[in-house]
Each structure stands twice: as C-alpha cells, then as structure tokens.
Coordinates of C-alpha atoms in Angstrom, one line a residue:
X1 CA -6.5 -22.9 20.9
X2 CA -8.3 -19.5 22.9
X3 CA -12.2 -18.3 20.6
X4 CA -12.5 -15.0 19.3
X5 CA -14.9 -14.4 21.7
X6 CA -12.3 -15.2 24.8
X7 CA -9.2 -12.8 23.2
X8 CA -11.2 -9.9 22.5
X9 CA -12.1 -10.5 25.7
X10 CA -9.0 -10.5 27.0
X11 CA -7.8 -7.5 24.6
X12 CA -11.0 -5.1 26.3
X13 CA -10.1 -6.5 30.3
X14 CA -6.3 -4.7 29.5
X15 CA -6.9 -1.7 27.5
X16 CA -10.3 -1.2 30.2
X17 CA -6.9 -1.4 32.8
X18 CA -4.9 1.2 30.6
X19 CA -7.5 3.5 30.1
X20 CA -8.1 3.9 34.1
X21 CA -4.9 5.3 34.6
X22 CA -4.8 7.1 31.9
X23 CA -7.9 8.2 33.1
X24 CA -7.1 8.3 36.8
X25 CA -3.4 10.4 35.1
X26 CA -5.8 13.4 34.0
X27 CA -6.2 12.1 30.5
X28 CA -9.2 12.4 30.0
X29 CA -11.6 15.3 30.4
X30 CA -14.7 15.2 32.3
X31 CA -17.0 14.8 29.5
X32 CA -15.2 11.8 28.1
X33 CA -16.9 8.5 29.5
X34 CA -15.7 6.3 31.5
X35 CA -13.2 3.4 30.8
X36 CA -16.1 0.5 30.7
X37 CA -18.8 2.4 28.6
X38 CA -15.6 2.6 25.9
X39 CA -15.3 -1.1 26.6
X40 CA -18.6 -1.8 26.2
X41 CA -18.8 0.4 23.0
X42 CA -15.9 -2.1 21.4
X43 CA -18.0 -5.0 22.5
X44 CA -21.3 -3.8 20.7
X45 CA -18.9 -2.9 17.9
X46 CA -16.9 -6.2 17.4
X47 CA -20.1 -7.7 18.1
X48 CA -19.6 -9.5 21.5
X49 CA -22.5 -10.5 22.8
X50 CA -24.2 -9.8 20.7
X51 CA -27.7 -12.8 19.8
X52 CA -29.1 -10.2 17.3
X53 CA -27.3 -10.9 14.0
X54 CA -31.2 -8.9 12.2
X55 CA -31.8 -6.3 14.8
X56 CA -36.1 -5.4 14.7
X57 CA -37.0 -3.2 12.5
X58 CA -39.3 -0.6 14.1
X59 CA -42.1 1.3 13.1
X60 CA -41.9 5.5 12.2
X61 CA -44.3 6.5 14.3
X62 CA -44.3 6.5 18.4
X63 CA -44.9 3.5 19.7
X64 CA -46.4 4.9 23.2
X65 CA -48.0 8.1 24.3
X66 CA -48.1 10.7 27.4
X67 CA -51.9 10.9 27.9
X68 CA -51.2 11.9 31.7
X69 CA -51.9 15.7 31.3
X70 CA -55.3 15.3 29.4
X71 CA -56.5 12.6 31.3
X72 CA -56.2 14.9 34.5
X73 CA -53.5 13.7 36.0
X74 CA -51.2 16.8 37.1
X75 CA -48.4 15.7 39.8
X76 CA -45.2 17.1 40.5
X77 CA -43.4 15.5 42.3
X78 CA -41.2 18.2 45.1
X79 CA -37.5 16.1 45.9
X80 CA -37.2 18.6 48.0
X81 CA -34.4 20.1 46.8
X82 CA -33.7 22.8 48.6
X83 CA -29.4 22.9 48.0
X84 CA -29.0 21.2 51.2
X85 CA -28.1 17.9 49.3
X86 CA -30.0 15.7 51.4
X87 CA -29.7 12.1 50.8
X88 CA -33.9 11.4 50.6
X89 CA -34.4 14.8 48.3
X90 CA -33.0 11.7 45.0
X91 CA -34.7 8.8 45.8
X92 CA -38.5 9.2 45.2
X93 CA -41.7 8.8 44.3
X94 CA -43.2 5.2 43.5
X95 CA -46.1 4.8 42.6
X96 CA -48.6 2.3 41.8
X97 CA -52.4 0.7 39.7
X98 CA -55.1 -0.5 42.1
X99 CA -58.4 -0.8 41.4
X100 CA -60.4 0.6 44.4
X101 CA -63.2 0.7 44.1
X102 CA -63.9 -2.1 42.6
X103 CA -65.5 -0.8 39.3
X104 CA -62.6 -3.1 36.5
X105 CA -60.0 -0.5 36.0
X106 CA -57.1 1.1 37.6
X107 CA -56.8 3.5 39.2
X108 CA -53.6 6.1 40.3
X109 CA -51.7 6.2 43.3
X110 CA -48.4 8.4 43.4
X111 CA -46.2 8.3 46.6
X112 CA -45.7 11.9 47.9
X113 CA -42.4 14.2 47.9
X114 CA -42.4 17.4 50.1
X115 CA -40.8 18.9 52.9
X116 CA -37.5 16.9 54.4
X117 CA -37.0 18.2 57.2
X118 CA -39.3 21.5 57.2
X119 CA -37.5 22.8 54.8
X120 CA -40.3 23.6 52.3
X121 CA -44.2 23.4 51.6
X122 CA -45.2 20.0 53.1
X123 CA -46.6 17.2 49.6
X124 CA -49.5 14.3 49.7
X125 CA -49.8 11.5 48.0
X126 CA -52.3 11.3 45.5
X127 CA -55.0 9.0 43.8
X128 CA -56.4 9.8 40.8
X129 CA -59.4 7.5 40.0
X130 CA -60.0 6.3 36.3
X131 CA -63.5 6.8 35.0
X132 CA -63.0 5.5 31.6
X133 CA -62.2 8.8 29.4
X134 CA -60.4 10.4 32.4
X135 CA -59.0 10.6 35.5
X136 CA -60.5 13.3 38.9
X137 CA -58.4 13.7 41.4
X138 CA -59.8 11.7 45.0
X139 CA -57.5 12.3 46.7
X140 CA -59.4 13.8 49.5
X141 CA -62.8 12.4 49.0
X142 CA -61.3 9.0 49.7
X143 CA -58.9 10.5 52.4
X144 CA -55.6 8.7 50.9
X145 CA -53.8 12.6 51.4
X146 CA -50.5 11.1 53.2
X147 CA -48.0 13.6 54.1
X148 CA -44.7 12.5 51.8
X149 CA -41.2 12.3 52.1
X150 CA -43.0 8.7 50.9
X151 CA -41.7 6.8 48.7
X152 CA -42.2 3.2 47.8
X153 CA -45.3 2.1 47.2
X154 CA -47.4 -1.8 46.9
X155 CA -51.6 -2.9 46.4
X156 CA -53.4 -5.4 47.9
X157 CA -56.4 -6.6 50.0
X158 CA -53.9 -7.6 52.9
X159 CA -57.1 -8.3 54.7
X160 CA -59.0 -10.1 52.3
X161 CA -62.8 -8.3 52.9
X162 CA -62.8 -7.6 48.9
X163 CA -61.1 -4.5 48.5
X164 CA -57.6 -3.7 47.3
X165 CA -55.6 -1.3 50.5
X166 CA -52.5 0.8 50.4
X167 CA -48.8 0.4 51.7
X168 CA -46.9 3.3 51.8
X169 CA -43.2 3.6 52.9
X170 CA -42.1 6.7 54.2
X171 CA -39.1 8.1 56.1
X172 CA -40.6 6.7 59.1
X173 CA -43.6 6.0 59.9
X174 CA -45.1 4.0 57.2
X175 CA -48.9 4.6 56.2
X176 CA -50.6 1.7 55.4
X177 CA -54.3 3.0 53.8
X178 CA -57.2 0.3 54.6
X179 CA -59.5 0.2 52.1
X180 CA -63.6 0.7 53.8
X181 CA -65.5 -0.9 51.2
X182 CA -67.4 2.4 51.2
X183 CA -65.1 4.6 49.1
X184 CA -62.6 6.0 51.9
X185 CA -59.7 4.8 53.3
X186 CA -58.6 4.8 57.2
X187 CA -54.4 4.8 58.1
X188 CA -54.4 2.4 60.2
X189 CA -50.1 1.6 60.1
X190 CA -49.8 1.6 64.1
X191 CA -52.7 -0.7 65.0
X192 CA -51.6 -2.9 62.3
X193 CA -47.9 -2.9 63.5
X194 CA -46.3 -1.7 60.2
X195 CA -45.7 2.0 60.9
X196 CA -41.7 1.4 61.0
X197 CA -39.7 4.6 61.0
X198 CA -37.1 3.6 59.3
X199 CA -36.2 4.6 56.0
X200 CA -38.4 3.0 53.8
X201 CA -37.7 1.9 50.3
X202 CA -39.2 -1.8 48.4
X203 CA -42.2 -3.1 49.7
X204 CA -43.4 -6.5 48.5
X205 CA -47.3 -8.6 49.9
X206 CA -46.7 -12.6 49.8
X207 CA -47.9 -15.4 52.1
X208 CA -44.4 -16.7 52.6
X209 CA -46.6 -19.3 55.1
X210 CA -48.8 -20.5 53.1
X211 CA -51.3 -19.9 55.9
X212 CA -53.7 -17.7 53.6
X213 CA -53.2 -14.3 54.4
X214 CA -50.4 -12.1 52.7
X215 CA -47.7 -10.8 54.9
X216 CA -45.5 -7.7 53.6
X217 CA -41.3 -7.4 53.2
X218 CA -40.0 -4.2 53.7
X219 CA -36.3 -3.0 52.6
X220 CA -35.2 0.0 54.1
X221 CA -31.8 2.5 52.3
X222 CA -30.1 3.6 55.2
X223 CA -30.3 4.5 58.7
X224 CA -30.4 8.4 57.6
X225 CA -30.8 11.5 59.9
X226 CA -29.5 15.3 59.5
X227 CA -27.2 14.2 61.8
X228 CA -25.4 11.7 59.7
X229 CA -25.3 14.0 56.6
X230 CA -21.7 14.8 54.9
X231 CA -20.6 17.0 52.3
X232 CA -19.9 15.6 49.3
X233 CA -18.3 17.2 45.6
X234 CA -17.4 15.9 41.8
X235 CA -14.3 15.9 41.1
X236 CA -14.3 18.8 39.8
X237 CA -15.1 20.2 43.6
X238 CA -19.0 20.7 42.9
X239 CA -21.2 20.2 45.8
X240 CA -23.2 17.5 45.1
X241 CA -25.4 14.3 46.8
X242 CA -23.2 11.4 48.6
X243 CA -22.8 7.9 47.6
X244 CA -25.1 5.1 49.9
X245 CA -21.8 4.0 51.6
X246 CA -21.4 7.4 53.4
X247 CA -24.2 6.5 55.5
X248 CA -22.6 3.9 58.1
X249 CA -25.4 3.0 60.7
X250 CA -26.6 -0.3 59.4
X251 CA -30.3 -0.9 58.1
X252 CA -31.9 -3.6 58.3
X253 CA -35.2 -5.4 56.0
X254 CA -38.5 -5.6 57.8
X255 CA -40.4 -9.2 57.8
X256 CA -43.9 -9.0 58.3
X257 CA -46.3 -11.5 59.5
X258 CA -50.3 -11.7 58.5
X259 CA -51.9 -13.0 62.0
X260 CA -55.2 -11.7 60.6
X261 CA -57.9 -9.3 62.2
X262 CA -55.9 -6.5 60.2
X263 CA -52.7 -7.0 62.5
X264 CA -49.3 -8.2 61.7
X265 CA -46.6 -9.2 63.4
X266 CA -42.8 -8.2 63.2
X267 CA -40.7 -11.6 62.8
X268 CA -37.9 -10.1 61.1
X269 CA -36.0 -11.5 64.2
X270 CA -37.2 -14.8 64.3
X271 CA -37.6 -15.2 60.6
X272 CA -33.7 -14.4 60.4
X273 CA -34.4 -11.5 58.8
X274 CA -32.6 -9.0 60.7
X275 CA -28.9 -10.8 60.7
X276 CA -28.3 -9.2 58.1
X277 CA -27.7 -5.1 56.7
X278 CA -27.9 -3.6 53.2
X279 CA -28.8 -0.8 51.5
X280 CA -32.4 -2.2 50.5
X281 CA -33.5 -0.7 47.1
X282 CA -36.0 -2.9 44.8
X283 CA -37.6 -6.5 46.2
X284 CA -39.5 -8.6 44.4
X285 CA -40.9 -12.2 46.3
X286 CA -41.0 -15.2 44.1
X287 CA -39.9 -19.5 44.3
X288 CA -37.2 -19.2 42.7
X289 CA -35.8 -23.1 43.3
X290 CA -39.4 -24.6 42.7
X291 CA -39.9 -26.1 46.2
X292 CA -43.7 -24.7 46.8
X293 CA -42.0 -21.6 48.9
X294 CA -42.1 -17.9 47.7
X295 CA -38.2 -16.9 48.9
X296 CA -37.5 -13.2 48.6
X297 CA -35.1 -11.0 46.3
X298 CA -33.7 -8.0 47.2
X299 CA -31.5 -5.1 45.4
X300 CA -29.6 -3.3 47.6
X301 CA -27.3 -0.4 46.2
X302 CA -23.2 -1.0 46.7
X303 CA -23.6 -4.0 49.1
X304 CA -23.9 -7.5 48.2
X305 CA -27.4 -8.0 47.5
X306 CA -29.5 -10.6 49.5
X307 CA -31.8 -13.6 48.1
X308 CA -33.8 -15.1 51.0
X309 CA -34.8 -19.0 50.8
X310 CA -37.8 -19.6 52.3
X311 CA -37.1 -22.3 54.1
X312 CA -40.3 -23.6 54.4
X313 CA -40.6 -23.7 58.6
X314 CA -41.4 -19.7 59.4
X315 CA -37.7 -18.7 58.3
X316 CA -35.3 -17.3 55.5
X317 CA -31.6 -18.3 54.9
X318 CA -29.4 -15.5 52.7
X319 CA -28.4 -17.9 50.1
X320 CA -27.6 -14.8 47.5
X321 CA -24.0 -15.1 47.6
X322 CA -24.2 -19.4 47.2
X323 CA -27.0 -19.2 44.4
X324 CA -24.9 -16.7 42.5
X325 CA -26.9 -13.2 43.0
X326 CA -25.2 -11.8 45.4
X327 CA -22.8 -10.3 43.2
X328 CA -22.6 -10.4 39.6
X329 CA -20.1 -11.9 37.4
X330 CA -17.1 -9.9 38.3
X331 CA -17.8 -10.6 42.4
X332 CA -19.0 -6.6 42.5
X333 CA -21.5 -5.5 44.8
X334 CA -23.4 -3.5 42.4
X335 CA -26.0 -0.6 42.4
X336 CA -28.9 -2.3 42.4
X337 CA -31.8 -0.3 42.3
X338 CA -34.7 -2.0 40.0
X339 CA -35.2 -5.7 39.2
X340 CA -37.8 -7.2 37.2
X341 CA -38.2 -11.0 37.2
X342 CA -39.1 -12.3 34.0
X343 CA -38.6 -16.2 32.0
X344 CA -35.9 -15.1 29.5
X345 CA -35.1 -19.0 28.3
X346 CA -38.9 -19.5 28.1
X347 CA -37.6 -23.2 30.6
X348 CA -40.3 -22.5 33.7
X349 CA -37.6 -20.8 35.2
X350 CA -38.1 -16.8 36.7
X351 CA -34.9 -14.5 35.8
X352 CA -33.8 -11.5 37.1
X353 CA -32.7 -8.2 35.8
X354 CA -31.3 -5.3 38.2
X355 CA -30.6 -2.0 37.3
X356 CA -27.4 0.2 37.4
X357 CA -25.5 2.9 38.3
X358 CA -23.6 5.0 35.0
X359 CA -20.8 2.8 34.3
X360 CA -21.9 -0.2 35.5
X361 CA -24.5 -2.5 32.7
X362 CA -27.4 -3.5 34.4
X363 CA -27.1 -7.9 36.0
X364 CA -28.9 -10.1 33.9
X365 CA -29.0 -13.3 35.8
X366 CA -30.7 -16.8 33.9
X367 CA -31.8 -19.2 36.7
X368 CA -31.7 -22.2 36.8
X369 CA -33.2 -24.6 39.1
X370 CA -32.1 -22.1 41.8
X371 CA -28.6 -21.1 41.1
X372 CA -27.8 -17.6 38.6
X373 CA -25.5 -16.9 36.3
X374 CA -24.7 -13.1 35.5
X375 CA -25.7 -13.7 31.2
X376 CA -25.6 -10.0 30.9
X377 CA -23.0 -9.7 28.2
X378 CA -25.0 -12.5 26.5
X379 CA -28.0 -10.6 26.3
X380 CA -25.9 -7.0 24.7
X381 CA -26.9 -5.0 28.2
X382 CA -23.4 -3.8 28.6
X383 CA -23.9 -1.0 24.4
X384 CA -26.5 0.7 25.9
X385 CA -27.1 1.1 29.5
X386 CA -23.3 1.8 30.8
X387 CA -24.0 4.8 30.5
X388 CA -27.3 6.3 32.3
X389 CA -28.1 6.0 35.7
X390 CA -31.6 3.5 36.2
X391 CA -33.9 2.6 39.1
X392 CA -37.4 1.6 37.1
X393 CA -37.5 -1.2 35.3
X394 CA -40.3 -3.0 33.9
X395 CA -40.3 -6.6 31.4
X396 CA -43.6 -6.9 29.1
X397 CA -44.3 -7.8 25.8
X398 CA -45.5 -4.2 24.2
X399 CA -46.5 -5.5 21.1
X400 CA -48.5 -9.0 21.1
X401 CA -45.8 -11.0 19.7
X402 CA -45.1 -13.5 22.9
X403 CA -41.6 -12.0 23.5
X404 CA -40.3 -9.8 26.2
X405 CA -39.3 -6.1 26.0
X406 CA -38.6 -4.1 27.9
X407 CA -38.4 -0.2 29.5
X408 CA -36.4 1.9 31.5
X409 CA -36.3 4.6 34.0
X410 CA -32.5 6.3 33.7
X411 CA -31.9 10.1 36.6
X412 CA -28.8 10.6 37.6
X413 CA -27.9 10.6 41.2
X414 CA -24.7 12.1 40.5
X415 CA -23.5 15.2 38.7
X416 CA -21.2 13.5 35.7
X417 CA -20.9 16.6 32.6
X418 CA -20.9 20.1 32.8
X419 CA -23.8 21.7 31.1
X420 CA -25.9 24.3 29.7
X421 CA -26.7 26.9 32.3
X422 CA -30.3 26.1 33.3
X423 CA -30.2 22.7 32.2
X424 CA -30.9 19.4 34.7
X425 CA -27.8 18.1 35.2
X426 CA -30.3 14.6 36.6
X427 CA -31.9 14.3 33.3
X428 CA -31.7 11.0 31.1
X429 CA -33.3 9.4 27.8
X430 CA -34.9 6.4 29.7
X431 CA -34.6 3.4 26.9
X432 CA -36.6 0.6 25.8
X433 CA -35.4 -2.6 23.9
X434 CA -36.8 -5.3 22.5
X435 CA -35.7 -9.2 23.7
X436 CA -34.5 -10.9 20.1
X437 CA -32.1 -13.9 19.4
X438 CA -30.8 -14.0 22.9
X439 CA -30.5 -10.2 23.0
X440 CA -31.8 -7.0 24.4
X441 CA -32.0 -3.9 21.4
X442 CA -32.1 -0.6 21.7
X443 CA -35.2 0.6 19.9
X444 CA -34.9 4.0 21.8
X445 CA -35.7 6.0 19.2
X446 CA -38.5 4.4 17.6
X447 CA -40.7 4.5 20.9
X448 CA -41.9 8.2 22.1
X449 CA -40.2 7.0 25.2
X450 CA -37.0 8.9 25.6
X451 CA -38.3 11.5 27.9
X452 CA -35.2 13.5 29.2
X453 CA -36.4 13.4 33.1
X454 CA -34.5 12.5 36.3
X455 CA -36.8 8.9 36.2
X456 CA -37.3 6.2 38.9
X457 CA -40.4 4.6 39.2
X458 CA -41.6 2.3 36.3
X459 CA -45.3 0.6 37.0
X460 CA -46.7 -1.1 34.5
X461 CA -50.0 -1.6 33.3
X462 CA -53.6 -2.3 31.3
X463 CA -55.1 0.7 32.7
X464 CA -57.9 0.9 29.6
X465 CA -58.2 -2.3 29.0
X466 CA -57.5 -2.8 25.8
X467 CA -55.5 -5.8 25.5
X468 CA -51.7 -4.3 25.9
X469 CA -49.5 -3.0 29.0
X470 CA -49.0 0.9 29.6
X471 CA -46.7 2.3 31.6
X472 CA -47.1 4.3 34.4
X473 CA -43.3 6.4 35.4
X474 CA -42.0 8.6 38.1
X475 CA -39.8 11.1 38.2
X476 CA -37.9 13.2 40.8
X477 CA -38.8 16.6 40.9
X478 CA -40.4 16.2 37.8
X479 CA -44.0 15.2 36.4
X480 CA -46.3 11.3 35.9
X481 CA -46.3 9.8 33.0
X482 CA -48.7 7.7 31.7
X483 CA -47.4 6.6 29.0
X484 CA -50.4 4.7 26.3
X485 CA -49.2 1.8 24.7
X486 CA -49.8 2.4 20.8
X487 CA -49.3 -1.0 19.6
X488 CA -51.8 -1.5 16.2
X489 CA -50.7 -4.8 15.9
X490 CA -53.4 -7.5 15.0
X491 CA -51.8 -10.1 17.5
X492 CA -53.7 -11.7 19.6
X493 CA -53.3 -11.5 24.0
X494 CA -54.8 -12.9 27.5
X495 CA -55.0 -11.3 30.4
X496 CA -56.0 -13.3 33.6
X497 CA -57.4 -12.6 37.2
X498 CA -56.2 -15.1 39.4
X499 CA -58.3 -14.9 42.2
X500 CA -58.7 -16.7 46.0
X501 CA -59.4 -16.4 49.0
X502 CA -62.9 -15.5 51.1
X503 CA -62.7 -11.9 49.8
X504 CA -61.2 -12.9 45.8
X505 CA -58.3 -11.6 46.7
X506 CA -55.7 -11.2 43.6
X507 CA -53.4 -14.6 44.3
X508 CA -51.3 -13.3 44.5
X509 CA -47.9 -15.8 44.1
X510 CA -49.8 -17.4 41.4
X511 CA -48.1 -18.9 38.5
X512 CA -49.5 -19.3 35.0
X513 CA -48.7 -20.9 32.4
X514 CA -50.1 -20.7 28.8
X515 CA -49.4 -23.0 25.8
X516 CA -50.2 -22.2 22.0
X517 CA -48.5 -24.8 19.8
X518 CA -45.0 -25.8 20.4
X519 CA -44.9 -22.5 23.3
X520 CA -45.5 -22.4 26.2
X521 CA -45.2 -18.9 28.2
X522 CA -44.3 -18.3 32.0
X523 CA -45.8 -15.8 33.9
X524 CA -46.5 -14.8 38.1
X525 CA -48.8 -12.8 40.0
X526 CA -46.3 -11.0 41.1
X527 CA -47.9 -7.1 41.5
X528 CA -44.6 -5.5 43.0
X529 CA -41.2 -5.6 41.4
X530 CA -39.3 -2.7 39.6
X531 CA -38.5 0.1 41.9
X532 CA -41.3 1.7 44.8
X533 CA -44.0 0.6 42.5
X534 CA -46.7 -1.9 42.3
X535 CA -48.0 -3.0 39.2
X536 CA -51.5 -4.9 37.1
X537 CA -53.1 -7.4 39.6
X538 CA -53.3 -9.8 36.8
X539 CA -50.7 -12.0 34.8
X540 CA -50.5 -10.4 30.7
X541 CA -49.7 -13.0 27.5
X542 CA -49.4 -11.4 24.1
X543 CA -50.3 -15.0 21.7
X544 CA -48.7 -13.0 18.6
X545 CA -51.2 -15.0 15.6
X546 CA -52.6 -17.2 17.7
X547 CA -56.2 -18.0 17.5
X548 CA -56.5 -19.5 20.5
X549 CA -54.7 -21.2 23.4
X550 CA -54.1 -24.9 23.8
X551 CA -53.8 -24.8 27.1
X552 CA -53.6 -22.7 30.3
X553 CA -52.3 -23.8 33.4
X554 CA -52.2 -22.2 37.4
X555 CA -50.0 -23.0 40.1
X556 CA -51.5 -21.9 42.8
X557 CA -50.0 -20.4 46.4
X558 CA -51.6 -23.4 48.3
X559 CA -49.6 -26.0 45.9
X560 CA -53.2 -27.4 44.2
X561 CA -52.8 -26.8 39.8
X562 CA -55.7 -26.0 37.7
X563 CA -55.9 -26.5 33.4
X564 CA -58.1 -25.4 31.4
X565 CA -57.9 -25.9 27.5
X566 CA -59.3 -24.3 23.9
X567 CA -59.5 -20.8 25.8
X568 CA -60.7 -17.4 23.0
X569 CA -58.3 -15.4 22.9
X570 CA -58.2 -11.6 23.5
X571 CA -60.6 -11.9 26.9
X572 CA -60.1 -11.4 30.8
X573 CA -60.3 -14.8 32.4
X574 CA -60.9 -14.9 35.8
X575 CA -60.1 -17.9 37.5
X576 CA -60.2 -19.7 41.1
X577 CA -58.6 -22.8 42.3
X578 CA -62.6 -24.4 42.3
X579 CA -62.2 -24.3 39.0
X580 CA -64.7 -21.5 38.2
X581 CA -64.0 -19.6 35.6
X582 CA -65.9 -16.4 34.0
X583 CA -65.5 -13.6 31.2
X584 CA -64.2 -10.4 32.5
X585 CA -64.1 -7.1 31.2
X586 CA -65.2 -7.0 27.1

C-alpha cells in the first residue's frame, strides 16, 4: 500500500504536468506562477517535506540593521546596464572580509563594476578599513583601485608572510593584490602567474597537495566576447538577457599550484581540471569523503556541477555524477550559482546547499561519506525558494542557539512580470530562514533583511567582534549592505582562530569540532564559499546556554590533531598545531 506522502507526490507530478500543458497552451497569463511554484505551494499546504510542526517564534523587532551608510560604506555598484544586455552586466559583484592591517578587526573589500567595453565610466574596487565605530575608504591610499568589471573576491595570505592578500576575478585579466605589510598593496597577477583572461567567477584558496602552501582554484563562467552576444527576448517580446546556454564556446576552470616565492603554476591540464567544461560560478573546497585530501565543488549554471575528487597524487577526478551531486534528485542540471557547505545533520560530514533560479527549488545535498542525496523537499525548501532567483547564500548561527540559520540574496536575471513604470524588474526581497526540526523555515518577515534589491554576493563574518555573525550583501546595480546582527539573546559562543605556517596564516581546511554535553558541532575553516565572496576566516560556534565547552578538537590540514578541554565561553581563541592557545580579543 502506498504511503500518503507517495500518493500526494504522484498527484503533484501529474498535476504539474497538466498545469504545464495548460500554461503552454496560453491558459495562464505571464503574471501567474509557474507549475512548479503551484506544486510547491500545494506541497507546503499538505505538509509534505515539512519537518517543522511548530515553526520557531520570532521577535517582533528586526534581527538585522543595515549600518553601511551610517558607518561610512557608501558603495553603489555600476552594472554597466546601458541597453546592450551584455551577459557580464548581471553577474557581479562579489565582496570579502579581511584583516588587511592586522589590527584584529575585519575590513571590507568590494569588487567593482563599470564599463564592459568602454560604453561608460569606469569603476574601481574599494577597500574600507574597519576603525571600530566606522569604516574609512582607504582604496587609493593602499593602492587597491583595480578597475572593473570585477566579480569574485578571495582573501588569504597566499605567500604566508603574515598579512592577507586579495585575489580578484575579472572579465580578464584577473588581479592579485599582494599585501606588502606596510599598509599598501601591489598588483602582481602577471608575475605570480594567475592573470587568466577568461570570464573569471568564483575562486577559492586551499592546500590541495598538503605542502603547506595555499593553491588557488578559479571557476570561469562562459567564454564571452561582444561577438558572442545574441538578441534574446522574453515571451512577451521584450528585449532581455540571454541564458548562459546561448554562449556555445566551452569554458574551463583553472587550478594554480603555489610553488613558493609568490608564484603559481597553472596545473589545470596535468591535474585533470581542464578535462571538463561548464558554466562555473560558486566554488568551495572541502574534504567531502574524509580521506585527508581537500576536494573542490563547483556550482555550474545550467550545466552539471563538478565534484573534483582529490586523488592525493596531484590529480583530480570529477566524480559528481557518481557521488550524486552533479544533478538534482530528478536528474536535471540546475542553474547552480551560490553554494554553502555545513553539517546539517551533525554527523561530521559536510553537506551542501546550492542556490537556484526562479521556478526551481534550491538543492540541499546530504553527505554520507562522500555520497550525496537530494533532501531538498524533505527540508521544506520548495515553498519559499521556488519563486526566487538566488545567488549568494550563508548558513550560520544567527542567535547562537547551536542551530543553523540561512540568508539568501535574491535577484532576477530575466524579466518575469509586468511591473509599474520605474520599478526594477530584477529586484526581489531576500530570504532569512531557520533550521528547525530538520526543515528550513522561512522567517523573513521578522528578520529585517528582506531588502528589495538585485541580490548577488553574501559574506558572513563578525565584523564588530561582539560574538555574533553579521552579513555583507552585494547588489547588482545597487548598494553594498552591511547587516549588523542585533541578536539580543544571552546565548554563549566561541570563535576559533586557527593559524599555522611560518607567517601564522589562517589554517584554511582545518576542521574544528566543539562538544557541549552530548552535542558536537562541526565547522571548517573555509572563507571562500557563497557566490563570488570571501567571509570570516575564523570558525564561529553558537553554544546555547552552555557555560563551558567540554572539548574542542582541531584536525589540521597536515593531518595532525589538537584536543583541548574545559574551555571558557564567550571568547576568541587562537590556536596553532603545536597545541598553543591564546585568548584573542576581549
């Protein structure tokens, strides 16, 4: 006998097909929701896939406040939309947090837009120094005014000299800003060997060969030039942006091996990365199967995702299809854009959440020893995600209760509805959700974070060092928002700053496990994820009402382990592989 869930899903499948036929025949107007959206609403009403029977109660006040203008951050992205409908116009920008001056607080860097082919004014990337109670624009003073169009931002101390550097992907050539340690940067992409001239998108630093030096993975979106553009239109005959599938020339990602002395070697061919093509956007590196070697996941836009398994001998193999993460549960390649990686089910494996385009739900992939299962419906994602086109995503613990929350930056890429004159047809409100009883529950209405922008990148970090995580949100053709977390609970927390190497660089790839009572929370030092963005290089743990941490264990990238017990809460703890620890900021 079939279960009620199976019967409902079967009915939905048939209903969705019928609705699709009716709509194709002209039975619905352009304003009507898609068949998938209607099906998602039916699912939500029926309770299918909704693990939360009593959704979390939210306070009446807002959880976030945009403090960017008041604190001196007044960046407005220029997407260069001058009526040409060039694909690069709608993709940026990214942004990142970094402590460039080593003063203990995180500064803000944002990628520039500006003219695509000389069809308007230029725009330069900006760096805002965190001075505690405000930010100061130091772009020209520190020599980081790289001209756009720029997209991805990845921050790390690639040369392990004790200060943080900045990689910027561009519509060729890319840029690498080497931090000189004296308050200034030097652009060194050509001499470092990373000045690729493709359509650079997501980028991530990680040590793939475990030699102690940070290597670099770069996703390329499409092989774009002016001659490759086409004239595309909506179903109503309105000129609009083209799908990435229109651009037929193949795009291959890059893997750069750090060979020391500030230089990289392009090993894309020898490592196997150049064997595949795709429309690469979000990138992150993690050891998904626990074999001690860092792998790479790439969210591709309307082409199958990549999961580059690290073979441990300098080569990679794309096992995405074999491991269950190339497609969604229906066997379809999604419009993968942003990607987040956290442990949904507290089993020590890091799971994936990939953002998607309007009409398709986000993709939640549960990791079981390196094999993935699509659990999107079971996590209640369909109802709130299908009406939105989402780029950046952050999974984090907003209220320090020990459970994951999520922020999703939404913004369209195509006109979907007729809007009043003067309205931005690409703008959408963002989403804030809580993980409750196995489901992501939409609590946007109470968050104060539903700005009607054209959302793109999201970076998560504790910029004000108050123990809760804040959000940096970029908007295409709109303002850079710094969303201060106004958490007022008495929940406790711990922030782990894991360092290693001669220069004390961030230990990217280190895994940190914190045990309180019978619960263990797992985090990974992974600044680069989401969409084109670089977040806090520290691991943040919300501890609920815990008065102390019973045990803290770190698995370092070199394979060694550190264990500490009985750790006081509400502190920044700096750790090194030799077991030494020191309290950080008060």
